[in-house]
Amino acid sequence: MPNVISCLLPGVDFDRAVEGLLGEADRVAKQLGLRHVAVTCSSSDVIQQYAASHSDRVVSVQSHDDLDYQPESCLAMLDAACAALEPRVVLLGQDTYSQELAPRLGYRLGGSSIGDAQQIDADGDRIRVHRSVYGGKATAVVQANVEPVVIWLRARAFSPEPERPNAAPVETEHFDLDGSGNANFQATQIVQRQHESAAGVRLEDAQAIVSGGRGLGGPEPFDELRKLAAVIGAELGASRAACDSGWVAPGLQVGQTGKKVAPELYLAVGISGASQHLMGIADAKVVAAINTDAEAPIFRHCQFGLVDDYRNVIGPLTERLVDLKSTSNE
Amino acid sequence: MNLLVCLKQILDPEVPIRDFRIDAEKLEAEQGSANLVTNIFCENALETALQLRDRCDGEITALCFGPEPAEEVLRKALALKVDHAYLVENPGISQYGSSGAAMVLAAAIEKLPEFDLIVLGREAGDWGEGQTAGLLAERLGMPSVSFVDQIEPIEGGVRLRRQTDFGSEQLTAQLPIVASITNSDTNLPRIPKTRDIMLAHRKPLTTWSLEEIGLDEQSVRAAASATEVISLNAPEKTAACEFVAGDSSDERINDFAERVFKIIESL
Amino acid sequence: MYLLLIPTVAVFGYGIFRRLRQWRIGRPVSRFDRPVQRMIRVLRLGLLQTTIWRDPIAGIWHAMLFWGFVTLTVATTIVLIHHDFNIRIMQGRFYLYFQSLFVDILGVVAMIGITIAGIRRWCTRPIRLVYSDEATWILILLLVILASGYLLEGWRIAATDDPWAAWSPVGNGVAVASLAVLDRESLRVAHVITWWGHMALVFGLIAWAPYTKLLHIVTAPLNILTSNLDAPAGSLEPIDFETAETFGVSSIEQFTWKGLLDLDSCTECGQCTAMCPANAIGKQLSPRDIILSLQQHLSAASRQTEKVNGDQPDGSFSVIGSSSSLAPEALWQCTTCAACVHACPVAIEQYPKIVDMRRYLAMEQADLPDTLQDALTSMEQRGHPFRGTQLSRMDWADKLGIPHIKDVDNAEVLLWVGCGGALVERNLRSTRALAKLLQRAGVRFGILGREESCTGDPARRIGNEFLFDTLARQNIEQLHSLGIKTVVTPCPHCFNTFANEYPEFGAQWETLHHTTYLAKLIGENRLQLDLQSARQITMHDPCYLGRHNGITEEPRDLLRHTIDSDLLEMKLNGPESFCCGGGGGMSFIDEPSDQRVNVERAQQAVATGADTVAVGCPFCATMLEDGIGSLAHDSPVEVKDIAELLWEAIDDQPTTSETNT
């Protein structure tokens, strides 16, 4: 019987994405009436245990090397492991490595591949994937006409499934990567990993931005914004007025004559929304605003807003977000 | 070093949302009055290749699979002084379907002299799946690395820097290799000089049909339809902002926080 | 004496010849057509020196000096003719009134002029001047020449006991005073010696002049004679991309010969820099220093040419970045507002040279500020410079039912909205107001809607002439294919490019700025204004309307219809207007917060006490609104396009008049 496979790659920490990936694989398997096999290439015990309690079977892939991600060898291991499992659907997460390998794995398995899935329909004859296209301006439903289909998910957007009462059996498979004869194994080698703090992210690349404007009235409130930003993993930005006033560094300026940003979330606090500022955030997926003036132009360009003085909002909002985060991590 | 950069022409991603329309027949965006442009990550890929050529001898070939207007993308590449340009004309096969594109690119590459390094943009601004580089590597039997933003020559190959979830990685690679390129402050696309833009229109540019690279439309269609768009919708975006409601300030802040959190959670 | 004349003429002639040869290294340009018009211009600007009078003190002393020396030169020539050619013209009343009295007085006038100039140079020291030793020596020399002239006259009178001495009051004074000290014979000797001294000084000055700023006595009239008749505020020259060797200017010989003549015409008066808005707010840009710096390059280039004995210098005279005034940063501060050209007494075209150098940076080096490149890329790809705008070209026309021009039978005008009026949120309401006024007047008009593109004005002024050229040809083809005869546009930049620049590319339609057209509609009674508001209005003249095109009164007449009080004028208004800071692509550049042209202009506007700043340009509107916003949060002063103010003055506006979003 074919299987639905979830793949957990080396070097990935246990987080929401792992939960979402296993949860969705479980649901897809259920819809298709198939079994969910988790293929783990991870040395993380937490991940191994979580996989065992959220799947029908775990295949733990081990090599003689320690489980360090290297593109070519990892792909070969996944290919071998999945091919042996008669896959119909193979799901991967949204980490760099999964994105890198998904299409190649699909090709090697003789199937197809789809990237960046936001929803999977597995209740018809064919697997269908909903995904955002044209820079978020449209949504497409994509059908896999050739199976197996390898899909990487925006895993954090998928909800986890409850833990199963009985842990699945864990089988360990060993792969010999040294003398396997595949010359490509050594063709690329990751020789150095550099962990950068979030502070290193450029505004242009930031996934989320909290931005302050003239309405903040001075440099001090930006400290509060920084706290808020830290809680949600966002970068700090500012309007030209705020930069001009010297409240924050000029490099933080967002707008036509400053940085042009494209985050998933742009949270504008005390920014009225001058044309030139709006031109800098045209590519933001979701704009949210907090402003005292309900008539401020920024509200004509945002998805949701809160009409209130930032002074009443930022503190409680930050606390509330801390709460939400801790509950979701439990 | 012999370099190949694959370029894609897409609908201008900056088309204002109110001008964005969908062609319900073709299941793709209508061009309308918007322009076609070079995909931005392809421009980063080209820039990365140009920088590499600046550092070591070699030639750059630009290759594009697209309809006739896509010639413009290659002309721009010629203006930035790539050495050769090839257009494989798309007879109307859906732009979706990276496997079709990978098949065509691979067939064209087989016809050309061997390349040491093949670079592509990490994803395109239209369908944005980021599959082509990996699929192309498989078809060519080459190793591949994604999200690369810097390449420098080293003894026996190249050293690549790529962006990861946690920061960056350095890789050493033997050649040949396929790399998908992402943007960084080190590969901002350069601007062509006017004279080069003018000269670009006189430079040779080879156009191939699918047949000329040993393929036929049917087989490419078949490959491309491994995955197929079956519906495409542009949600009617209301210009109006949704003000969070609630009787008390706390309620409103809670609502607001939950909306923010939902987005953050999905990142 | 005539022997002395030979070396004088030779040295003078060589000086002039050297300059002539110097200018010849420039590229050709045709500047000798329409001789009558050109002569009239020389008379007005050269003889009456109307421009210098902007600074009344400079106007006065220069006129005194100028007319004094003109008179003395005429008188000297008459003496020459009388004595040496033996043509008896110094006779009777002419002798008494002109040759004696008038000349005597004008000499004093000239000396007073020199004194005023001296006081300015040594006491009040306005910053716009260049303080060189050369200027000092010239003034001293002129004064000595005049003084020795009076000594000569006085001693001649004393020696000859001239019966008409009273007609030369100053000379007579000198004579009386001298006789009190010396006897007649000594004076006769002194007269002869002084005569030779005087002549030596005069000849010396003549010989020296071409090597100093006095050269302008020759070059200024020549420069005015060959100046740009079609665009007194200066214009930009198209490039023939098929034949041009270099796009733009990086070395001195790439200017036209007229451009080089400009450099040698400079009197260092500094009017250009004094009027430059960028300089006024403390930026590096100084048009005067650019001209003087280029002048040094010209001299260096011509010395080099002499050495290599050929026409082509070896290209080692790259001017961009060679001095702080020619640094790229300075060149990227120019708004092309033309205040410099307008201010120049000798018709030098300063900002077109800046654009020439920008062309080199933009096209040959592809090296320009990022945000400007963004604007250019956007123009190229999307036909508008506003990268990141969330508006589409038709948003402003929502629910107004304005047809495409091709669907309008017997269309009177095409309304060319312009990117600024369609794609910047603040301006949508101005554009709506204009369209509603046209509808109200029953004008048969249409638009191009999504097919409208950028005229290329910012590209041209940023220096990407190639992009401008492309856009211009596309637009001309489009408008001609639609059979457009008349275009009305609310953007002075579009207006200026269409009216003054497109004809060089073959455009054949007439273009009107919306204020001109609205004035016409009111004049024809097609549009009645009913209401007068209590607004206190000051009018900001857009550079490309006022200075570049001389349209300053029509907008004001329109405004007077809408208010019951007088307009409050800023000190710098009309053709002297101070730029909003948005021209020349500068609205796409982030200026340092303490050096913003728009803030300075906003200050000038607010200082009038007006509650409304009227503008006729979408760029001015956004720049000034931004400027006022940075002066004071929640400032009550509004920026309104004239069309908005006129629409307010319509009595029975449809009540459905939607809110503008």
CSV table of N, CA and C in Angstrom, one decimal, chain B residues 12 14 16 18-19 21 33 35 37 76 191-195 197-198 202, chain C residues 241 245 247 363-364 366 373 380-382 387-388 390-392 395 450 466:
chain,number,residue,atom,x,y,z
B,12,ASP,N,5.3,42.3,-14.9
B,12,ASP,CA,5.8,43.2,-13.9
B,12,ASP,C,5.1,43.0,-12.6
B,14,GLU,N,5.1,44.7,-10.1
B,14,GLU,CA,4.6,45.9,-9.5
B,14,GLU,C,3.3,46.4,-10.1
B,16,PRO,N,-0.1,47.5,-10.2
B,16,PRO,CA,-1.0,47.9,-9.0
B,16,PRO,C,-2.1,46.8,-8.9
B,18,ARG,N,-5.0,47.0,-8.3
B,18,ARG,CA,-6.3,47.4,-9.0
B,18,ARG,C,-6.3,47.2,-10.5
B,19,ASP,N,-5.1,47.0,-11.0
B,19,ASP,CA,-4.9,46.7,-12.4
B,19,ASP,C,-4.8,45.3,-12.7
B,21,ARG,N,-5.6,41.6,-13.3
B,21,ARG,CA,-6.8,40.9,-13.7
B,21,ARG,C,-6.3,39.5,-14.1
B,33,SER,N,-2.2,46.6,-19.5
B,33,SER,CA,-1.2,47.6,-19.9
B,33,SER,C,0.1,47.5,-19.2
B,35,ASN,N,3.8,45.9,-18.2
B,35,ASN,CA,4.9,45.5,-19.0
B,35,ASN,C,5.4,44.1,-18.6
B,37,VAL,N,8.8,42.1,-17.7
B,37,VAL,CA,10.2,42.5,-17.2
B,37,VAL,C,11.0,41.2,-16.9
B,76,LYS,N,18.6,42.8,-22.8
B,76,LYS,CA,19.1,43.5,-21.6
B,76,LYS,C,20.3,42.8,-21.1
B,191,ILE,N,23.5,48.5,-13.7
B,191,ILE,CA,22.8,49.2,-14.7
B,191,ILE,C,23.6,49.2,-16.0
B,192,PRO,N,23.0,48.9,-17.1
B,192,PRO,CA,23.8,49.0,-18.4
B,192,PRO,C,24.1,50.4,-18.8
B,193,LYS,N,25.2,50.6,-19.5
B,193,LYS,CA,25.5,51.9,-20.0
B,193,LYS,C,24.7,52.0,-21.3
B,194,THR,N,24.3,53.3,-21.6
B,194,THR,CA,23.5,53.5,-22.7
B,194,THR,C,24.0,53.0,-24.0
B,195,ARG,N,25.3,53.2,-24.2
B,195,ARG,CA,25.9,52.7,-25.4
B,195,ARG,C,25.8,51.2,-25.5
B,197,ILE,N,23.4,49.4,-24.3
B,197,ILE,CA,22.0,49.1,-24.6
B,197,ILE,C,21.8,49.2,-26.1
B,198,MET,N,22.4,50.3,-26.7
B,198,MET,CA,22.2,50.5,-28.1
B,198,MET,C,22.9,49.3,-28.9
B,202,ARG,N,22.2,45.1,-31.7
B,202,ARG,CA,22.8,44.7,-33.0
B,202,ARG,C,23.6,43.4,-32.7
C,241,PHE,N,22.0,60.0,-31.2
C,241,PHE,CA,22.6,58.8,-30.6
C,241,PHE,C,23.4,58.0,-31.7
C,245,GLU,N,29.8,60.8,-30.2
C,245,GLU,CA,30.9,60.0,-29.7
C,245,GLU,C,30.8,59.7,-28.2
C,247,PHE,N,28.1,60.4,-24.8
C,247,PHE,CA,26.9,60.9,-24.4
C,247,PHE,C,27.1,61.8,-23.1
C,363,MET,N,24.6,58.0,-18.4
C,363,MET,CA,24.6,57.1,-19.6
C,363,MET,C,26.0,56.5,-19.9
C,364,GLU,N,27.1,57.2,-19.6
C,364,GLU,CA,28.4,56.6,-19.9
C,364,GLU,C,28.9,55.8,-18.8
C,366,ALA,N,26.8,54.9,-16.0
C,366,ALA,CA,25.7,54.3,-15.3
C,366,ALA,C,25.8,54.4,-13.8
C,373,GLN,N,17.9,56.0,-10.0
C,373,GLN,CA,17.9,54.8,-10.9
C,373,GLN,C,16.5,54.1,-10.8
C,380,GLU,N,11.1,53.4,-17.5
C,380,GLU,CA,11.4,52.5,-18.6
C,380,GLU,C,10.4,51.4,-18.7
C,381,GLN,N,10.1,50.8,-17.5
C,381,GLN,CA,9.3,49.6,-17.5
C,381,GLN,C,7.8,49.8,-17.4
C,382,ARG,N,7.5,50.9,-16.7
C,382,ARG,CA,6.1,51.1,-16.4
C,382,ARG,C,5.6,52.5,-16.9
C,387,ARG,N,8.1,54.5,-8.6
C,387,ARG,CA,8.2,53.1,-8.2
C,387,ARG,C,7.5,52.9,-6.9
C,388,GLY,N,6.6,51.8,-6.9
C,388,GLY,CA,6.0,51.5,-5.6
C,388,GLY,C,4.6,52.1,-5.4
C,390,GLN,N,0.8,52.6,-5.4
C,390,GLN,CA,-0.2,51.6,-5.4
C,390,GLN,C,-1.4,52.0,-6.2
C,391,LEU,N,-1.3,53.1,-6.9
C,391,LEU,CA,-2.4,53.6,-7.7
C,391,LEU,C,-2.2,53.2,-9.1
C,392,SER,N,-3.3,53.1,-9.8
C,392,SER,CA,-3.3,52.9,-11.2
C,392,SER,C,-3.7,54.2,-11.9
C,395,ASP,N,-7.3,55.6,-11.3
C,395,ASP,CA,-8.0,55.7,-10.0
C,395,ASP,C,-8.6,57.0,-9.8
C,450,ARG,N,-5.0,54.3,-19.2
C,450,ARG,CA,-3.9,53.4,-18.9
C,450,ARG,C,-2.8,53.5,-20.0
C,466,PHE,N,18.7,59.1,-23.4
C,466,PHE,CA,18.3,58.0,-24.2
C,466,PHE,C,16.9,57.6,-23.9
